[in-house]
């Protein structure tokens, strides 16, 4: 990425070869000169190599030194742990993360001398399944990517970041990291907790258990879709966004209790108005979602 | 359906030409000699006629008298209201309902002299959208249909019912109505309430509102899919199954509070075990769901 290499395709190091890392690699094929993968999970690494999603594998430290662009697509706790070291060793490379919580990662490099080479990003995309096997650049298409603290990234870093996410057909939204964390607590982390709970309820040892699973249909299927996602990805997210998430669980419990009271008291008009409010919110959401 | 008409295709009266009624009509095309629709919602009736889902429309009373099979696919409160009268006037016809709550409908004809001509059924299928426009016999394929109080239906009524749901490619599950209502409270009515709440939270007047909807992605989409469903269908269900539903809301609040406590106390091992329990429950459910 030096001036004299301006037209050379960048070497991209992908740290974390799970669903997001490999889907980004998939989308950057052709744009990148070479894609190097690094992961402690050797099964993921081998699968990513086998599928041609990365060109070769390396230890993370070596990959960072070889790259013009480093993408960190690891669980959010690991991201916060490795990011300062990556910025120490990345030289002129641009570093982008893809984590679902942004407050902690921004704080972790607040005073880092190379802070400006880093862009804190959250591509709003995913699947309920994980690993390189399900990776697909299409998951990003027409979705938003949240960029936090843009003013703390250099022109060059932002420009590279826009190129990357433009290539993935994502639309940038600029946001304060703490504001981002409040939003995703409600539209992502809360639905995740709810899906786990709805699935877990059917596992409870009761006379109903087998019959519930036998007759549950498409509504249950979509309501619990997210509950396939692994603890390894979500626990670090819940941990980093604990306060906001617990606030949003409080909020949901308040809503559920209100519905419960309306049902108990037979306040059908009030409940009808509530349902229509939800219908409208869903409609607004879907029209924005489809028009992207 | 008289002995001498044994090989004659039955005239089917569909009371309620919404999504379920019209999807059943769609699936019975060819099996039925004629399909008559009845509905106070003239827009639905006209659309059902226009789409060729029903052959003609009639007042419900006339349709019942003309039919060898009556299918009641109305909201559950209307079903309970009309069923005794339908059984009064149905002559030798078989009457099947398709309501989502079974206790109240069974109670409503408990001592009816023609009880044995009725089969209490709940096809476990649906879409988040409503009306004849979305109707499609495919929604039933490989799903379960719950039949309640089979011992209270005549041989002939049960046989006709099996033919109908066999034609729709549904698999029967026999269940006590009160047990059914407990099960669906958890796998259907509770997810419905949750979807309404998750959507309504994003409508709350707060600084987050616009940003939440802007960045919400595919996870939010599936978690709130059910929240498009109209109050007219769901309020009567919540009302008839109020006690079980409120019990299942209590159960969910208990689960949510437990997760909240684990997050607050940093009990990550316990939370990890809970998530894995949910993963397993989802896996068991999906394997049953896919293998149908």
XYZ file of C-alpha atoms in Angstrom:
584
model
C 0.000 0.000 0.000
C 3.042 2.305 -0.320
C 2.863 5.108 -2.832
C 4.911 3.115 -5.325
C 2.594 0.128 -4.878
C -0.531 2.160 -5.442
C -1.899 -0.067 -8.154
C -0.833 -3.307 -6.595
C -3.624 -5.415 -5.185
C -3.353 -5.595 -1.406
C -2.403 -8.667 0.563
C -5.248 -9.288 3.008
C -4.786 -11.070 6.326
C -7.990 -12.503 7.758
C -7.620 -13.207 11.471
C -10.430 -15.620 12.307
C -11.635 -17.932 9.543
C -15.199 -18.435 10.755
C -18.368 -17.455 8.946
C -17.726 -13.702 8.835
C -14.004 -13.847 8.090
C -14.471 -16.361 5.284
C -17.509 -14.573 3.860
C -15.454 -11.370 3.697
C -12.601 -13.293 2.091
C -15.090 -14.675 -0.410
C -16.237 -11.150 -1.305
C -12.693 -9.785 -1.573
C -11.513 -12.461 -3.989
C -10.199 -10.646 -7.041
C -9.851 -7.357 -5.193
C -7.151 -8.782 -2.928
C -3.778 -9.796 -4.334
C -3.564 -12.629 -1.851
C -5.649 -13.727 1.105
C -3.853 -15.129 4.126
C -5.843 -16.820 6.878
C -4.902 -17.210 10.534
C -6.848 -19.076 13.175
C -6.155 -21.171 16.274
C -9.031 -23.345 15.121
C -7.105 -25.528 12.676
C -10.278 -27.252 11.486
C -11.622 -23.895 10.306
C -8.289 -23.008 8.783
C -8.069 -26.296 6.883
C -11.639 -25.982 5.670
C -11.041 -22.390 4.527
C -7.951 -23.554 2.607
C -9.740 -26.585 1.202
C -12.550 -24.423 -0.099
C -10.132 -21.944 -1.631
C -11.440 -19.124 0.545
C -7.909 -18.284 1.640
C -4.726 -18.772 -0.380
C -2.578 -19.861 2.513
C -2.458 -20.019 6.278
C 0.067 -18.444 8.621
C 0.516 -17.683 12.280
C -1.406 -14.491 13.067
C 1.780 -12.493 13.830
C 3.332 -13.376 10.481
C 0.112 -12.752 8.602
C -0.171 -9.261 10.068
C 3.376 -8.398 9.022
C 2.787 -9.622 5.474
C -0.487 -7.746 4.950
C -1.574 -4.390 3.598
C -5.005 -4.925 5.101
C -5.778 -6.865 8.273
C -9.352 -7.969 8.941
C -10.076 -9.157 12.465
C -13.113 -11.422 12.441
C -12.712 -13.132 15.781
C -15.060 -13.366 18.771
C -15.258 -9.921 20.377
C -13.254 -10.858 23.482
C -10.394 -12.168 21.348
C -10.563 -9.047 19.170
C -10.073 -6.759 22.166
C -7.219 -8.967 23.344
C -5.273 -9.049 20.069
C -6.034 -5.642 18.561
C -3.366 -3.576 20.392
C -0.693 -6.100 19.398
C -1.906 -6.135 15.806
C -1.636 -2.340 15.666
C 1.873 -2.565 17.173
C 3.004 -4.817 14.348
C 0.899 -3.843 11.372
C 3.291 -1.228 10.044
C 1.443 0.794 7.406
C -1.335 -1.727 7.053
C -4.974 -0.787 7.605
C -6.745 -2.796 10.308
C -10.521 -3.363 10.350
C -12.476 -5.360 12.877
C -15.935 -6.861 12.398
C -17.108 -7.293 15.979
C -20.708 -7.012 17.185
C -19.888 -4.781 20.171
C -17.955 -1.575 19.573
C -17.459 0.179 22.929
C -14.839 -2.196 24.313
C -12.823 -2.495 21.102
C -12.676 1.286 20.679
C -11.622 1.728 24.321
C -8.908 -0.929 23.932
C -6.948 1.211 21.462
C -8.078 4.650 22.647
C -4.526 5.843 23.266
C -2.700 3.535 20.879
C -0.148 5.481 18.785
C -1.407 3.709 15.652
C -5.105 4.202 16.434
C -5.606 6.020 13.128
C -4.766 2.916 11.093
C -7.734 1.143 12.641
C -11.399 1.293 11.602
C -13.986 -0.058 14.049
C -16.649 -1.719 11.926
C -19.682 -3.943 12.402
C -21.104 -5.503 9.253
C -24.769 -6.139 10.159
C -24.979 -9.610 8.678
C -24.705 -13.189 9.771
C -26.324 -16.568 9.750
C -27.510 -18.773 12.580
C -24.892 -21.314 11.499
C -21.153 -20.811 11.837
C -17.850 -21.834 10.294
C -16.246 -21.517 6.832
C -18.615 -24.117 5.358
C -21.562 -21.724 5.400
C -19.580 -18.667 4.267
C -20.940 -16.628 1.414
C -20.251 -13.037 0.396
C -23.969 -12.676 -0.407
C -24.859 -12.380 3.288
C -23.507 -8.802 3.238
C -25.318 -7.608 0.143
C -27.596 -4.596 0.766
C -27.001 -4.733 4.513
C -25.595 -1.930 6.621
C -22.102 -1.735 8.038
C -21.741 0.412 11.131
C -18.491 2.412 11.327
C -17.641 3.867 14.728
C -15.353 6.800 15.600
C -14.660 7.574 11.950
C -12.914 10.775 13.093
C -10.257 8.658 14.784
C -9.332 6.773 11.599
C -7.002 8.198 8.946
C -8.242 9.146 5.485
C -6.393 6.227 4.029
C -7.803 3.735 6.539
C -11.358 4.952 5.964
C -10.870 4.864 2.219
C -9.671 1.258 2.312
C -12.545 0.346 4.615
C -15.072 1.910 2.210
C -13.514 0.000 -0.667
C -13.817 -3.269 1.251
C -17.424 -2.801 2.296
C -18.339 -1.280 -1.057
C -17.032 -4.450 -2.647
C -19.318 -6.406 -0.299
C -22.235 -4.134 -1.372
C -22.742 -2.842 2.147
C -23.967 0.641 2.991
C -22.033 2.506 5.700
C -23.753 4.043 8.736
C -21.618 6.187 11.035
C -22.338 5.878 14.711
C -20.969 6.530 18.146
C -19.776 3.185 19.587
C -21.839 3.431 22.768
C -24.935 4.371 20.801
C -24.283 1.425 18.480
C -24.049 -0.884 21.474
C -27.409 0.336 22.787
C -29.063 -0.241 19.403
C -27.697 -3.734 18.836
C -28.614 -4.717 22.394
C -32.245 -4.335 21.290
C -32.269 -5.479 17.645
C -29.653 -8.219 17.824
C -28.493 -9.327 21.275
C -31.983 -9.354 22.835
C -33.564 -11.434 20.014
C -30.623 -13.810 20.449
C -31.330 -14.281 24.162
C -35.042 -14.690 23.452
C -34.419 -17.389 20.845
C -32.254 -19.312 23.312
C -34.996 -19.051 25.939
C -37.797 -20.134 23.593
C -35.800 -23.186 22.545
C -34.726 -24.002 26.090
C -38.338 -23.922 27.299
C -39.120 -26.866 25.019
C -36.239 -28.818 26.541
C -37.541 -28.513 30.071
C -38.378 -31.842 31.588
C -42.166 -31.797 31.536
C -45.038 -33.945 30.337
C -45.395 -31.513 27.439
C -41.893 -31.806 26.049
C -42.236 -34.429 23.339
C -45.635 -33.183 22.219
C -44.459 -29.583 21.972
C -41.627 -30.501 19.649
C -43.871 -32.816 17.674
C -46.438 -30.184 16.767
C -44.307 -27.004 16.689
C -44.493 -25.533 13.211
C -43.100 -22.781 10.999
C -43.779 -19.982 13.499
C -41.649 -21.719 16.108
C -39.038 -22.388 13.447
C -38.489 -18.710 12.664
C -38.866 -17.563 16.279
C -36.032 -19.896 17.356
C -33.838 -19.712 14.259
C -31.114 -17.779 16.081
C -30.845 -20.399 18.802
C -28.537 -22.546 16.652
C -25.730 -20.019 17.125
C -22.846 -21.156 19.287
C -21.974 -19.980 22.799
C -18.394 -19.300 21.703
C -19.539 -16.434 19.568
C -22.335 -15.047 21.736
C -21.062 -15.227 25.304
C -18.272 -12.711 24.633
C -20.867 -10.408 23.033
C -23.216 -10.722 26.011
C -20.257 -10.056 28.289
C -19.020 -6.949 26.479
C -22.515 -5.527 26.126
C -23.790 -6.772 29.496
C -25.246 -3.521 30.776
C -27.157 -2.627 27.620
C -28.325 -6.183 27.128
C -29.624 -6.489 30.671
C -31.378 -3.157 30.183
C -33.054 -4.457 27.059
C -34.074 -7.685 28.843
C -35.688 -5.473 31.496
C -37.492 -3.633 28.739
C -38.782 -6.875 27.202
C -39.918 -8.175 30.587
C -41.820 -4.904 31.058
C -43.528 -5.393 27.689
C -44.336 -9.033 28.410
C -45.765 -8.139 31.806
C -47.936 -5.445 30.252
C -49.307 -7.914 27.704
C -49.889 -10.410 30.495
C -51.806 -7.848 32.536
C -53.945 -6.880 29.545
C -54.781 -10.544 28.925
C -55.512 -11.148 32.608
C -57.750 -8.080 32.873
C -59.433 -8.687 29.511
C -58.284 -5.317 28.148
C -58.705 -6.384 24.529
C -58.880 -2.890 23.045
C -55.585 -1.937 24.633
C -54.015 -5.219 23.540
C -55.388 -4.712 20.033
C -53.794 -1.260 19.898
C -50.511 -2.757 21.067
C -50.631 -5.452 18.378
C -51.321 -2.834 15.712
C -48.355 -0.806 16.940
C -46.230 -3.933 16.525
C -47.728 -4.593 13.044
C -46.820 -1.024 12.040
C -43.295 -1.262 13.432
C -42.727 -4.494 11.550
C -44.107 -2.969 8.365
C -41.827 0.081 8.673
C -38.905 -2.197 9.345
C -39.620 -4.522 6.434
C -40.103 -1.685 4.000
C -36.703 -0.269 4.983
C -35.204 -3.772 4.928
C -36.496 -4.629 1.459
C -35.725 -1.279 -0.084
C -32.068 -1.471 0.731
C -72.581 -38.368 1.484
C -75.600 -40.687 1.640
C -75.044 -44.385 0.933
C -76.340 -43.998 -2.607
C -74.049 -41.010 -3.153
C -71.022 -42.867 -1.942
C -68.929 -42.191 -4.992
C -70.121 -38.658 -5.515
C -67.573 -35.985 -4.741
C -68.641 -34.001 -1.676
C -69.798 -30.392 -1.719
C -67.526 -28.518 0.669
C -68.592 -25.369 2.503
C -65.698 -23.255 3.729
C -66.831 -20.841 6.440
C -64.137 -18.180 6.586
C -62.196 -17.465 3.402
C -58.982 -16.240 4.979
C -55.556 -17.787 4.622
C -56.391 -21.147 6.217
C -59.845 -21.597 4.682
C -58.615 -20.753 1.196
C -55.457 -22.831 1.536
C -57.613 -25.817 2.508
C -59.928 -25.081 -0.432
C -56.867 -24.962 -2.665
C -55.778 -28.389 -1.447
C -59.256 -29.917 -1.799
C -59.693 -28.822 -5.416
C -60.432 -31.973 -7.406
C -61.377 -33.969 -4.317
C -64.410 -31.750 -3.694
C -67.316 -31.719 -6.130
C -67.906 -28.057 -5.454
C -66.449 -25.561 -3.018
C -68.767 -22.951 -1.536
C -67.318 -20.032 0.402
C -69.030 -17.972 3.105
C -67.581 -14.940 4.854
C -68.806 -11.653 6.304
C -65.613 -10.160 4.915
C -66.828 -9.553 1.360
C -63.376 -8.462 0.229
C -62.005 -11.882 1.156
C -64.975 -13.586 -0.439
C -64.559 -11.656 -3.698
C -60.852 -12.332 -3.783
C -61.400 -16.052 -3.138
C -63.912 -16.132 -6.009
C -61.668 -14.088 -8.283
C -58.772 -16.446 -7.692
C -60.953 -19.488 -8.329
C -60.342 -20.812 -4.831
C -64.081 -21.193 -4.275
C -66.696 -21.928 -6.935
C -69.374 -19.679 -5.486
C -70.300 -17.734 -2.403
C -73.377 -18.099 -0.212
C -74.669 -16.999 3.148
C -73.160 -19.291 5.790
C -76.543 -20.836 6.702
C -77.278 -21.791 3.098
C -73.751 -23.063 2.523
C -74.021 -25.376 5.540
C -77.303 -26.831 4.281
C -75.858 -27.451 0.817
C -72.673 -29.166 1.994
C -71.529 -32.707 2.741
C -68.480 -31.298 4.505
C -68.305 -28.027 6.414
C -64.902 -26.554 7.229
C -64.916 -23.759 9.800
C -61.808 -21.633 9.344
C -62.818 -18.540 11.272
C -61.182 -16.757 14.208
C -61.551 -18.971 17.271
C -64.122 -16.757 18.997
C -66.375 -16.814 15.924
C -65.911 -20.580 15.635
C -67.187 -21.144 19.163
C -70.100 -18.778 18.471
C -71.257 -20.417 15.215
C -70.408 -24.086 15.771
C -73.532 -25.144 17.734
C -75.777 -23.580 15.075
C -73.788 -25.211 12.282
C -74.250 -28.616 13.942
C -77.978 -27.878 14.334
C -78.336 -27.345 10.597
C -75.681 -29.528 9.011
C -77.904 -32.600 8.638
C -75.630 -35.536 7.808
C -72.682 -33.348 6.910
C -69.326 -33.702 8.622
C -68.064 -30.528 10.338
C -64.368 -29.823 10.920
C -62.888 -26.732 12.531
C -59.333 -25.492 12.165
C -58.948 -23.308 15.242
C -55.731 -22.767 17.192
C -57.301 -23.314 20.619
C -59.241 -26.508 21.246
C -60.583 -26.427 24.814
C -63.301 -23.812 24.258
C -64.526 -25.230 20.961
C -64.820 -28.733 22.405
C -66.654 -27.389 25.458
C -69.067 -25.425 23.244
C -70.570 -28.601 21.756
C -69.935 -30.953 24.671
C -73.610 -31.887 24.982
C -74.713 -31.147 21.449
C -76.861 -34.009 20.053
C -74.832 -33.906 16.822
C -71.443 -33.748 18.530
C -70.347 -36.915 16.731
C -70.524 -35.246 13.325
C -67.845 -32.778 14.426
C -64.069 -33.224 14.439
C -62.006 -30.712 16.433
C -58.837 -30.162 14.417
C -55.857 -27.826 14.413
C -53.685 -27.911 11.305
C -50.259 -26.725 12.550
C -49.532 -24.414 9.664
C -49.822 -20.782 8.779
C -48.038 -17.758 7.485
C -47.377 -14.388 9.070
C -49.518 -12.847 6.339
C -53.273 -13.315 6.048
C -56.081 -13.347 3.514
C -56.893 -15.400 0.397
C -54.110 -13.719 -1.594
C -51.411 -15.627 0.260
C -53.271 -18.944 0.349
C -51.441 -22.045 -0.766
C -52.117 -25.714 -0.036
C -48.344 -26.214 0.290
C -48.306 -24.624 3.748
C -49.820 -27.836 5.148
C -47.463 -30.299 3.514
C -45.573 -32.486 6.008
C -46.959 -30.582 8.970
C -48.967 -32.084 11.806
C -52.680 -31.739 12.327
C -53.844 -32.137 15.900
C -57.175 -33.952 16.326
C -58.837 -33.605 19.724
C -61.438 -35.855 21.365
C -61.360 -38.340 18.508
C -63.516 -40.683 20.629
C -66.346 -38.154 20.464
C -66.420 -38.112 16.635
C -68.204 -40.765 14.573
C -66.288 -43.218 12.374
C -67.604 -41.463 9.306
C -66.636 -37.997 10.545
C -63.129 -39.147 11.435
C -62.761 -40.935 8.120
C -63.732 -37.802 6.174
C -61.364 -35.735 8.326
C -58.482 -38.138 7.598
C -59.252 -37.944 3.888
C -59.174 -34.145 4.001
C -55.915 -33.856 5.918
C -54.398 -36.759 4.008
C -55.120 -34.854 0.835
C -53.279 -31.871 2.393
C -50.351 -34.200 3.235
C -50.702 -33.601 6.956
C -49.906 -36.162 9.632
C -52.492 -36.570 12.407
C -51.573 -36.336 16.082
C -54.296 -37.214 18.592
C -54.371 -35.113 21.716
C -56.490 -34.098 24.634
C -57.765 -30.539 23.966
C -56.475 -29.099 27.234
C -53.081 -30.705 26.717
C -53.029 -29.301 23.170
C -53.771 -25.835 24.528
C -50.866 -26.081 26.971
C -48.484 -27.136 24.209
C -49.467 -24.431 21.719
C -49.289 -21.790 24.451
C -45.541 -22.475 24.497
C -44.650 -23.243 20.865
C -47.076 -20.918 19.113
C -48.877 -18.332 21.242
C -45.828 -17.360 23.311
C -43.550 -16.829 20.258
C -46.370 -14.719 18.819
C -46.460 -12.453 21.893
C -42.665 -12.230 21.904
C -42.544 -11.189 18.239
C -45.076 -8.431 18.918
C -43.000 -7.219 21.869
C -39.685 -7.265 19.970
C -41.237 -5.231 17.152
C -43.017 -2.847 19.526
C -39.760 -2.125 21.380
C -38.322 -0.636 18.192
C -41.368 1.642 17.878
C -40.886 3.172 21.305
C -40.235 6.861 21.141
C -36.560 7.034 21.954
C -33.377 8.472 20.519
C -32.530 4.967 19.331
C -35.616 4.328 17.244
C -34.543 5.332 13.754
C -31.057 3.903 14.154
C -32.332 0.577 15.456
C -34.533 0.073 12.425
C -31.795 1.260 10.102
C -29.238 -1.317 11.180
C -31.468 -4.244 12.201
C -30.612 -7.222 10.026
C -31.629 -10.794 9.183
C -31.680 -11.962 12.807
C -34.212 -9.312 13.711
C -36.142 -10.177 10.562
C -36.720 -13.795 11.572
C -37.212 -13.011 15.267
C -40.065 -10.615 14.427
C -41.537 -12.411 11.410
C -44.708 -13.352 13.306
C -45.408 -9.750 14.274
C -47.058 -9.060 10.897
C -50.036 -11.200 11.915
C -53.255 -9.310 12.567
C -54.934 -8.671 15.916
C -58.235 -9.999 14.535
C -56.812 -13.485 14.390
C -54.643 -13.479 17.503
C -56.645 -11.638 20.145
C -59.380 -14.314 20.195
C -56.641 -16.957 20.526
C -54.977 -15.102 23.414
C -58.399 -14.736 25.015
C -59.389 -18.390 24.725
C -55.997 -19.600 25.875
C -55.412 -16.808 28.409
C -54.463 -18.931 31.379
C -51.973 -21.155 29.568
C -50.511 -18.222 27.669
C -50.006 -16.166 30.817
C -48.393 -19.204 32.397
C -45.992 -19.514 29.490
C -45.198 -15.772 29.653
C -44.335 -16.313 33.336
C -42.085 -19.168 32.280
C -40.297 -17.005 29.694
C -39.868 -14.153 32.176
C -38.303 -16.663 34.570
C -35.864 -17.795 31.869
C -35.026 -14.218 30.872
C -34.427 -13.255 34.507
C -32.127 -16.231 34.973
C -30.085 -15.236 31.907
C -29.996 -11.664 33.174
C -28.721 -12.794 36.564
C -26.032 -14.975 34.978
C -24.885 -12.023 32.855
C -24.944 -9.664 35.835
C -23.009 -12.077 38.032
C -20.591 -13.085 35.279
C -21.597 -16.743 35.512
C -20.334 -17.551 32.019
C -20.008 -21.292 32.512
C -23.634 -21.560 33.594
C -24.740 -19.332 30.735
C -22.663 -21.394 28.315
C -24.384 -24.564 29.527
C -27.764 -22.886 29.077
C -26.892 -21.836 25.517
C -25.782 -25.372 24.696
C -29.055 -26.722 26.065
C -30.866 -24.325 23.726
C -28.611 -25.363 20.799
C -29.476 -29.007 21.483
C -33.199 -28.335 21.784
C -33.157 -26.469 18.481
C -31.207 -29.285 16.845
C -33.670 -31.914 18.084
C -36.548 -29.770 16.919
C -35.081 -29.137 13.477
C -34.255 -32.756 12.908
C -37.872 -33.699 13.685
C -39.123 -30.766 11.611
C -37.056 -31.644 8.557
C -37.711 -35.355 8.705
C -41.454 -34.975 8.507
